[in-house]
Structures are given as structure tokens and as C-alpha cells.
Tab-separated table of C-alpha atoms in Angstrom:
chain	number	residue	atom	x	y	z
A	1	UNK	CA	0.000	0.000	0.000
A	2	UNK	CA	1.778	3.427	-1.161
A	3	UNK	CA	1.955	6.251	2.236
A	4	UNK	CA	-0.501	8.229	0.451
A	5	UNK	CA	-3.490	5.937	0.608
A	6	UNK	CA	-2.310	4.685	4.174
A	7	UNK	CA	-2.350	8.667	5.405
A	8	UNK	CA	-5.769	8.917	3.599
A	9	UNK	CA	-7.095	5.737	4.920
A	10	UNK	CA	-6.215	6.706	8.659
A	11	UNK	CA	-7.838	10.233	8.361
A	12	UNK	CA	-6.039	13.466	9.388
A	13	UNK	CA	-5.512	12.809	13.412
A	14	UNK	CA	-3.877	9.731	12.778
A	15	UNK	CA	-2.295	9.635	9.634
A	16	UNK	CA	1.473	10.158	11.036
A	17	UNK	CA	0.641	7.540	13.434
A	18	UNK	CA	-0.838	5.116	10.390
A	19	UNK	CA	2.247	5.893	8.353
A	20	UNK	CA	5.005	4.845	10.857
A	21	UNK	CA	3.362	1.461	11.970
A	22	UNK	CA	3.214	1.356	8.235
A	23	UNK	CA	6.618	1.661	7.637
A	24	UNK	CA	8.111	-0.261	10.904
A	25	UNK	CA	5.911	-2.898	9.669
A	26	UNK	CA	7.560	-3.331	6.072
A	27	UNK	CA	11.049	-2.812	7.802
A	28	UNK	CA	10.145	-5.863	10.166
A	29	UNK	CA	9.232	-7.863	7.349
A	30	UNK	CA	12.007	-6.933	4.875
A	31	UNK	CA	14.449	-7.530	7.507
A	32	UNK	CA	13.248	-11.049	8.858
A	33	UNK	CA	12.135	-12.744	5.731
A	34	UNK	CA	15.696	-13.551	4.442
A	35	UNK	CA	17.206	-15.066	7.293
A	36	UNK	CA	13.700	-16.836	8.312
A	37	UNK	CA	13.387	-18.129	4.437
A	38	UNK	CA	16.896	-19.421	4.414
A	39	UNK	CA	16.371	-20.908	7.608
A	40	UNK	CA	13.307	-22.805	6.380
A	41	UNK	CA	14.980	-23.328	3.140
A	42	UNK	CA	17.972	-25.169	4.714
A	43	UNK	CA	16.006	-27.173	7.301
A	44	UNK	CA	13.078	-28.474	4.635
A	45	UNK	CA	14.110	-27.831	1.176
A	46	UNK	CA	13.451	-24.834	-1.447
A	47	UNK	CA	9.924	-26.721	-2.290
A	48	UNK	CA	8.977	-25.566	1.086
A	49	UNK	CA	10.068	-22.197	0.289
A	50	UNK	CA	8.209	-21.339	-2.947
A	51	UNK	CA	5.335	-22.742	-0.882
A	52	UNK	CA	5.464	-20.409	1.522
A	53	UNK	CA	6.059	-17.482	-0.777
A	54	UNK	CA	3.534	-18.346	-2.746
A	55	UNK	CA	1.277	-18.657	0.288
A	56	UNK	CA	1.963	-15.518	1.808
A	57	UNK	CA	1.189	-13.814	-1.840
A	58	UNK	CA	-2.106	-15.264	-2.257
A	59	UNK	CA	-2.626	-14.021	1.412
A	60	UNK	CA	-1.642	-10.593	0.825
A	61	UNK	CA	-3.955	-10.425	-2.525
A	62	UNK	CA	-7.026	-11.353	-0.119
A	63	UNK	CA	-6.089	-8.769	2.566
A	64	UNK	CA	-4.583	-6.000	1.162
A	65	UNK	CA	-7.876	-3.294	0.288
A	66	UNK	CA	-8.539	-2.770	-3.457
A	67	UNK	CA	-11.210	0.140	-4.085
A	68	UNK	CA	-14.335	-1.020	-6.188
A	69	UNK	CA	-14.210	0.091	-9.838
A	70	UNK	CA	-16.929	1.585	-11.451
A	71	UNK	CA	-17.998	0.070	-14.873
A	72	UNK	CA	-16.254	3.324	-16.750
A	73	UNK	CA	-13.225	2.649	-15.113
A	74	UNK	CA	-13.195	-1.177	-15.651
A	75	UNK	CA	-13.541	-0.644	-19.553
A	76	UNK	CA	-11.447	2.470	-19.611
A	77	UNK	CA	-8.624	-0.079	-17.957
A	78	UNK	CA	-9.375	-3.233	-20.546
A	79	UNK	CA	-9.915	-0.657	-23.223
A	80	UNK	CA	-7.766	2.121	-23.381
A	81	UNK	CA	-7.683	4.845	-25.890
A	82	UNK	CA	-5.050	2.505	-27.564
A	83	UNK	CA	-7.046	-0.083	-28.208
A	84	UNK	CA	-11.311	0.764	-28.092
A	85	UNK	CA	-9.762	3.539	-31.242
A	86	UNK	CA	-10.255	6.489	-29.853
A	87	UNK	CA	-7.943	8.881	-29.279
């Protein structure tokens, strides 16, 4: 999730707040997935490690919020001015 949509998310009292859980939160993460993956890697296998990647991506498309899209956007998107011809 960019900061932007986290600061606009949390509303104007706690946006600072929202943003710096935010970011301690992909620090954490960024700096205990290698040594936790190669530790799993090395005890079961690299099968094991794609699965857990894998996992954890399939997660994140479930949890992370998407905003709906309104029928003009969703055929603007597939469209395009490219490719519906118009310009």
C-alpha cells in the first residue's frame, strides 16, 4: 500500500501515526524474511520455500484493500484509448 493511501485511509488525526506502523511494519518484514526463508529453506528444502512465498502472496492479494471500480473505469482499464480507437 503506497503512504498516500495509508495517510488517507487513517484520516487526518492519525495519519502520522498510520504511516510509521506502516513503515516499521515493512522494515520488520524486509528484515526477517531472508534469514527466516533461508532458515526454512535449509532445514526443509526450497519446495517448502516457494510454498510459503507463494502462500503468503495469495494471502496478501485477499487482505490487502482494493477500491471497487466503477464500470467506466473497468472498460477504460481493458480498453484504453489505444485499443477501443479512440484517441
Amino acid at each position: 500500500m503506497r503512504i498516500t493511501a495509508t495517510a488517507e485511509l487513517a484520516g487526518r488525526s492519525w495519519s502520522g501515526r498510520a504511516m510509521g506502523i506502516q513503515n516499521t511494519g515493512q522494515n520488520l518484514a524486509a528484515s526477517l524474511t531472508p534469514p527466516l526463508l533461508g532458515g526454512l529453506i535449509t532445514a526443509a528444502g526450497y519446495a517448502w520455500g516457494f510454498l510459503l512465498a507463494a502462500a503468503v502472496g495469495a494471502l496478501a492479494v485477499r487482505v490487502v484493500p482494493v477500491p471497487a471500480r466503477t464500470q467506466d473505469q473497468t472498460s477504460a482499464v481493458t480498453e484504453g484509448p489505444a485499443l477501443s480507437g479512440r484517441r
